[in-house]
Amino acid sequence: ARMGRTLVELFYDVISPYSWLAFEALCRYRHIWNIDLRFRPAFLGGIMQQTGNKPPAMLPKRGEYMLKDMKRMAKYYQVPVHMSPDAFQHIMGTSSLTAMRFITAIDMTNPQYLEPLSREFWMRFWSQHEDISQPENILAVARQAGLSAELSQKALEMISSSAVKDRLKDTTAEALKYGAFGMPAVVAHYDGEPHLFFGSDRLELLGSIIGE
């Protein structure tokens, strides 16, 4: 972290709509708050499995609430999340593993594209309701984010490498070590210790704890 700045890590997965809200809000706050924002692409499936957590929609009442909540949050944060009534089937039927490995490969090779690339994945999945699991869709997302065909192709080839797989596993394990059980997991390093905040609706509390 730069001198006197608080390091804030955002552990996220593009399959999580609340991660998108936290991502955009923190992107705005980093120009106002004295923070060093670090994006940490991780795998939500791994976190759910390791902690025995269940998707909110497994509880129908919670699923109903989440649809309304996302609508309000999207409007409040002005982020174009569009929850369709079959959003949960959409999530359950999609694995984000390939997408998160691709994002990890870009983080390892060309981290300057990490922010626009992650944003495009959310746009495609949560705004346009399109697939993000197939290679051709992933390449389309990368193109949209401004990556060259050559760079995207290289990242796509890297996703089956143990370097990328291990990096994603390690980042996911790190989130778990901080106490994460879902996404987004925001970790602020302040006063010599990590403070974990879950979800996109704890940012006022985060600000308060780090003296903002």
mmCIF file of C-alpha atoms in Angstrom:
data_model
loop_
_atom_site.group_PDB
_atom_site.id
_atom_site.type_symbol
_atom_site.label_atom_id
_atom_site.label_comp_id
_atom_site.label_asym_id
_atom_site.label_seq_id
_atom_site.Cartn_x
_atom_site.Cartn_y
_atom_site.Cartn_z
ATOM 1 C CA ALA A 1 0.000 0.000 0.000
ATOM 2 C CA ARG A 2 1.157 3.536 -0.670
ATOM 3 C CA MET A 3 2.214 5.627 2.316
ATOM 4 C CA GLY A 4 -0.553 5.991 4.825
ATOM 5 C CA ARG A 5 -3.144 4.390 2.570
ATOM 6 C CA THR A 6 -5.358 1.592 3.816
ATOM 7 C CA LEU A 7 -5.126 -1.551 1.723
ATOM 8 C CA VAL A 8 -8.623 -2.762 0.833
ATOM 9 C CA GLU A 9 -8.909 -6.124 -0.926
ATOM 10 C CA LEU A 10 -12.042 -7.097 -2.817
ATOM 11 C CA PHE A 11 -12.453 -10.856 -3.258
ATOM 12 C CA TYR A 12 -15.046 -11.355 -5.989
ATOM 13 C CA ASP A 13 -16.509 -13.686 -8.589
ATOM 14 C CA VAL A 14 -18.352 -12.409 -11.679
ATOM 15 C CA ILE A 15 -21.219 -14.838 -11.039
ATOM 16 C CA SER A 16 -22.095 -12.801 -7.935
ATOM 17 C CA PRO A 17 -24.288 -9.733 -8.593
ATOM 18 C CA TYR A 18 -23.598 -8.258 -5.141
ATOM 19 C CA SER A 19 -19.882 -8.435 -6.006
ATOM 20 C CA TRP A 20 -20.584 -6.147 -8.963
ATOM 21 C CA LEU A 21 -22.241 -3.574 -6.711
ATOM 22 C CA ALA A 22 -19.337 -3.651 -4.237
ATOM 23 C CA PHE A 23 -16.839 -3.429 -7.110
ATOM 24 C CA GLU A 24 -18.442 -0.324 -8.642
ATOM 25 C CA ALA A 25 -18.978 1.370 -5.272
ATOM 26 C CA LEU A 26 -15.358 0.778 -4.221
ATOM 27 C CA CYS A 27 -14.123 1.974 -7.626
ATOM 28 C CA ARG A 28 -15.913 5.268 -6.876
ATOM 29 C CA TYR A 29 -14.743 5.473 -3.254
ATOM 30 C CA ARG A 30 -11.085 4.932 -4.078
ATOM 31 C CA HIS A 31 -10.927 8.464 -5.531
ATOM 32 C CA ILE A 32 -12.371 9.934 -2.332
ATOM 33 C CA TRP A 33 -11.059 7.662 0.400
ATOM 34 C CA ASN A 34 -7.414 7.181 1.284
ATOM 35 C CA ILE A 35 -7.381 3.547 0.141
ATOM 36 C CA ASP A 36 -5.361 1.287 -2.079
ATOM 37 C CA LEU A 37 -7.976 -0.915 -3.735
ATOM 38 C CA ARG A 38 -6.808 -4.352 -4.769
ATOM 39 C CA PHE A 39 -8.987 -6.654 -6.879
ATOM 40 C CA ARG A 40 -8.714 -10.334 -5.929
ATOM 41 C CA PRO A 41 -10.509 -12.617 -8.398
ATOM 42 C CA ALA A 42 -11.509 -15.793 -6.528
ATOM 43 C CA PHE A 43 -13.899 -18.714 -7.047
ATOM 44 C CA LEU A 44 -17.263 -18.484 -5.308
ATOM 45 C CA GLY A 45 -18.039 -22.172 -5.909
ATOM 46 C CA GLY A 46 -14.953 -23.128 -3.904
ATOM 47 C CA ILE A 47 -15.900 -20.836 -1.024
ATOM 48 C CA MET A 48 -19.474 -22.155 -0.887
ATOM 49 C CA GLN A 49 -18.228 -25.728 -0.910
ATOM 50 C CA GLN A 50 -15.533 -25.219 1.744
ATOM 51 C CA THR A 51 -17.894 -23.419 4.137
ATOM 52 C CA GLY A 52 -21.045 -25.433 3.494
ATOM 53 C CA ASN A 53 -22.850 -22.263 2.424
ATOM 54 C CA LYS A 54 -25.944 -22.503 0.191
ATOM 55 C CA PRO A 55 -27.082 -20.125 -2.569
ATOM 56 C CA PRO A 56 -29.747 -17.683 -1.268
ATOM 57 C CA ALA A 57 -32.314 -19.019 -3.741
ATOM 58 C CA MET A 58 -32.294 -22.416 -2.023
ATOM 59 C CA LEU A 59 -34.669 -20.707 0.411
ATOM 60 C CA PRO A 60 -37.620 -19.532 -1.741
ATOM 61 C CA LYS A 61 -38.528 -16.579 0.513
ATOM 62 C CA ARG A 62 -34.940 -15.420 0.487
ATOM 63 C CA GLY A 63 -34.829 -15.775 -3.291
ATOM 64 C CA GLU A 64 -37.981 -13.645 -3.616
ATOM 65 C CA TYR A 65 -36.463 -10.990 -1.388
ATOM 66 C CA MET A 66 -33.176 -11.047 -3.295
ATOM 67 C CA LEU A 67 -34.911 -10.266 -6.606
ATOM 68 C CA LYS A 68 -36.501 -7.157 -5.062
ATOM 69 C CA ASP A 69 -33.340 -6.244 -3.187
ATOM 70 C CA MET A 70 -31.181 -6.409 -6.317
ATOM 71 C CA LYS A 71 -33.629 -4.188 -8.158
ATOM 72 C CA ARG A 72 -33.436 -1.545 -5.420
ATOM 73 C CA MET A 73 -29.672 -1.847 -5.039
ATOM 74 C CA ALA A 74 -29.081 -1.610 -8.802
ATOM 75 C CA LYS A 75 -31.119 1.581 -8.916
ATOM 76 C CA TYR A 76 -29.441 3.017 -5.816
ATOM 77 C CA TYR A 77 -25.895 2.292 -7.011
ATOM 78 C CA GLN A 78 -26.775 3.001 -10.644
ATOM 79 C CA VAL A 79 -25.291 -0.278 -11.819
ATOM 80 C CA PRO A 80 -27.166 -2.025 -14.661
ATOM 81 C CA VAL A 81 -27.851 -5.343 -12.922
ATOM 82 C CA HIS A 82 -31.037 -6.792 -14.400
ATOM 83 C CA MET A 83 -32.380 -9.719 -12.412
ATOM 84 C CA SER A 84 -34.686 -11.792 -14.570
ATOM 85 C CA PRO A 85 -37.268 -14.012 -12.835
ATOM 86 C CA ASP A 86 -35.169 -17.026 -13.874
ATOM 87 C CA ALA A 87 -31.929 -15.434 -12.634
ATOM 88 C CA PHE A 88 -31.371 -18.251 -10.160
ATOM 89 C CA GLN A 89 -31.644 -20.974 -12.804
ATOM 90 C CA HIS A 90 -29.250 -18.817 -14.809
ATOM 91 C CA ILE A 91 -26.709 -18.849 -11.961
ATOM 92 C CA MET A 92 -27.214 -22.490 -11.017
ATOM 93 C CA GLY A 93 -26.745 -23.519 -14.643
ATOM 94 C CA THR A 94 -23.478 -21.616 -15.094
ATOM 95 C CA SER A 95 -20.015 -22.360 -13.787
ATOM 96 C CA SER A 96 -17.823 -19.292 -13.437
ATOM 97 C CA LEU A 97 -14.647 -21.368 -13.110
ATOM 98 C CA THR A 98 -13.387 -20.821 -16.679
ATOM 99 C CA ALA A 99 -14.211 -17.106 -16.559
ATOM 100 C CA MET A 100 -12.447 -16.659 -13.211
ATOM 101 C CA ARG A 101 -9.405 -18.565 -14.503
ATOM 102 C CA PHE A 102 -9.334 -16.313 -17.559
ATOM 103 C CA ILE A 103 -9.575 -13.204 -15.342
ATOM 104 C CA THR A 104 -6.793 -14.654 -13.163
ATOM 105 C CA ALA A 105 -4.589 -15.223 -16.235
ATOM 106 C CA ILE A 106 -5.060 -11.570 -17.225
ATOM 107 C CA ASP A 107 -4.339 -10.473 -13.643
ATOM 108 C CA MET A 108 -1.044 -12.398 -13.839
ATOM 109 C CA THR A 109 0.012 -11.110 -17.263
ATOM 110 C CA ASN A 110 -1.718 -7.758 -17.897
ATOM 111 C CA PRO A 111 -3.241 -6.508 -14.641
ATOM 112 C CA GLN A 112 -4.099 -3.125 -16.198
ATOM 113 C CA TYR A 113 -7.030 -4.903 -17.886
ATOM 114 C CA LEU A 114 -8.349 -6.519 -14.712
ATOM 115 C CA GLU A 115 -10.891 -3.803 -13.913
ATOM 116 C CA PRO A 116 -12.436 -3.312 -17.392
ATOM 117 C CA LEU A 117 -12.419 -7.075 -18.035
ATOM 118 C CA SER A 118 -14.198 -7.935 -14.777
ATOM 119 C CA ARG A 119 -16.765 -5.211 -15.465
ATOM 120 C CA GLU A 120 -17.455 -6.608 -18.942
ATOM 121 C CA PHE A 121 -18.042 -10.090 -17.541
ATOM 122 C CA TRP A 122 -20.673 -8.698 -15.159
ATOM 123 C CA MET A 123 -22.202 -6.643 -17.971
ATOM 124 C CA ARG A 124 -22.496 -9.667 -20.199
ATOM 125 C CA PHE A 125 -23.915 -11.988 -17.551
ATOM 126 C CA TRP A 126 -25.983 -9.653 -15.381
ATOM 127 C CA SER A 127 -27.034 -6.977 -17.837
ATOM 128 C CA GLN A 128 -27.292 -8.862 -21.127
ATOM 129 C CA HIS A 129 -28.039 -12.346 -19.694
ATOM 130 C CA GLU A 130 -25.534 -13.982 -21.985
ATOM 131 C CA ASP A 131 -23.254 -16.943 -21.466
ATOM 132 C CA ILE A 132 -19.807 -16.437 -19.895
ATOM 133 C CA SER A 133 -18.694 -20.055 -19.686
ATOM 134 C CA GLN A 134 -17.764 -20.836 -23.309
ATOM 135 C CA PRO A 135 -14.403 -19.847 -24.838
ATOM 136 C CA GLU A 136 -15.966 -17.863 -27.717
ATOM 137 C CA ASN A 137 -18.067 -15.836 -25.247
ATOM 138 C CA ILE A 138 -15.047 -15.228 -23.054
ATOM 139 C CA LEU A 139 -13.104 -13.938 -26.069
ATOM 140 C CA ALA A 140 -16.032 -11.629 -26.944
ATOM 141 C CA VAL A 141 -15.988 -10.217 -23.396
ATOM 142 C CA ALA A 142 -12.224 -9.668 -23.629
ATOM 143 C CA ARG A 143 -12.586 -7.886 -26.973
ATOM 144 C CA GLN A 144 -15.257 -5.655 -25.465
ATOM 145 C CA ALA A 145 -12.882 -4.825 -22.600
ATOM 146 C CA GLY A 146 -10.226 -3.664 -25.064
ATOM 147 C CA LEU A 147 -7.893 -6.655 -25.061
ATOM 148 C CA SER A 148 -6.159 -7.593 -28.276
ATOM 149 C CA ALA A 149 -7.006 -10.935 -29.909
ATOM 150 C CA GLU A 150 -3.444 -12.068 -29.306
ATOM 151 C CA LEU A 151 -3.536 -11.266 -25.600
ATOM 152 C CA SER A 152 -6.941 -12.939 -25.143
ATOM 153 C CA GLN A 153 -5.847 -16.052 -26.987
ATOM 154 C CA LYS A 154 -2.757 -16.319 -24.804
ATOM 155 C CA ALA A 155 -4.840 -15.942 -21.616
ATOM 156 C CA LEU A 156 -7.294 -18.559 -22.888
ATOM 157 C CA GLU A 157 -4.430 -21.006 -23.415
ATOM 158 C CA MET A 158 -3.184 -20.266 -19.893
ATOM 159 C CA ILE A 159 -6.417 -21.287 -18.144
ATOM 160 C CA SER A 160 -5.523 -24.968 -18.244
ATOM 161 C CA SER A 161 -2.042 -24.320 -16.801
ATOM 162 C CA SER A 162 -1.291 -25.242 -13.213
ATOM 163 C CA ALA A 163 0.083 -21.701 -12.621
ATOM 164 C CA VAL A 164 -3.356 -20.153 -13.231
ATOM 165 C CA LYS A 165 -5.301 -22.916 -11.473
ATOM 166 C CA ASP A 166 -3.048 -22.650 -8.413
ATOM 167 C CA ARG A 167 -3.242 -18.871 -8.329
ATOM 168 C CA LEU A 168 -7.061 -18.965 -8.318
ATOM 169 C CA LYS A 169 -7.047 -21.712 -5.656
ATOM 170 C CA ASP A 170 -4.609 -19.714 -3.515
ATOM 171 C CA THR A 171 -6.645 -16.510 -3.753
ATOM 172 C CA THR A 172 -9.797 -18.433 -2.840
ATOM 173 C CA ALA A 173 -7.972 -20.043 0.098
ATOM 174 C CA GLU A 174 -6.817 -16.583 1.221
ATOM 175 C CA ALA A 175 -10.408 -15.318 1.250
ATOM 176 C CA LEU A 176 -11.362 -18.351 3.355
ATOM 177 C CA LYS A 177 -8.472 -17.654 5.716
ATOM 178 C CA TYR A 178 -9.904 -14.166 6.333
ATOM 179 C CA GLY A 179 -13.244 -15.776 7.202
ATOM 180 C CA ALA A 180 -15.129 -15.421 3.908
ATOM 181 C CA PHE A 181 -18.200 -17.620 3.421
ATOM 182 C CA GLY A 182 -19.614 -15.903 0.331
ATOM 183 C CA MET A 183 -18.982 -12.999 -2.030
ATOM 184 C CA PRO A 184 -18.127 -10.196 -2.137
ATOM 185 C CA ALA A 185 -15.632 -10.416 0.702
ATOM 186 C CA VAL A 186 -13.994 -7.065 1.405
ATOM 187 C CA VAL A 187 -10.911 -7.084 3.625
ATOM 188 C CA ALA A 188 -9.536 -3.813 4.998
ATOM 189 C CA HIS A 189 -6.061 -3.933 6.517
ATOM 190 C CA TYR A 190 -6.179 -1.336 9.232
ATOM 191 C CA ASP A 191 -4.357 -0.873 12.509
ATOM 192 C CA GLY A 192 -2.276 -3.962 11.885
ATOM 193 C CA GLU A 193 -5.202 -6.333 11.404
ATOM 194 C CA PRO A 194 -7.567 -7.517 8.671
ATOM 195 C CA HIS A 195 -11.243 -6.548 8.942
ATOM 196 C CA LEU A 196 -13.656 -8.662 6.885
ATOM 197 C CA PHE A 197 -16.912 -7.221 5.532
ATOM 198 C CA PHE A 198 -19.366 -9.430 3.694
ATOM 199 C CA GLY A 199 -21.651 -8.096 0.974
ATOM 200 C CA SER A 200 -22.039 -4.766 -0.769
ATOM 201 C CA ASP A 201 -24.061 -3.101 2.000
ATOM 202 C CA ARG A 202 -21.345 -2.707 4.647
ATOM 203 C CA LEU A 203 -19.329 0.007 2.956
ATOM 204 C CA GLU A 204 -20.390 2.779 5.369
ATOM 205 C CA LEU A 205 -19.147 0.564 8.213
ATOM 206 C CA LEU A 206 -15.925 -0.112 6.327
ATOM 207 C CA GLY A 207 -15.426 3.655 5.914
ATOM 208 C CA SER A 208 -16.112 4.283 9.565
ATOM 209 C CA ILE A 209 -13.616 1.655 10.756
ATOM 210 C CA ILE A 210 -10.790 2.961 8.556
ATOM 211 C CA GLY A 211 -11.468 6.557 9.615
ATOM 212 C CA GLU A 212 -13.218 7.739 6.442
#
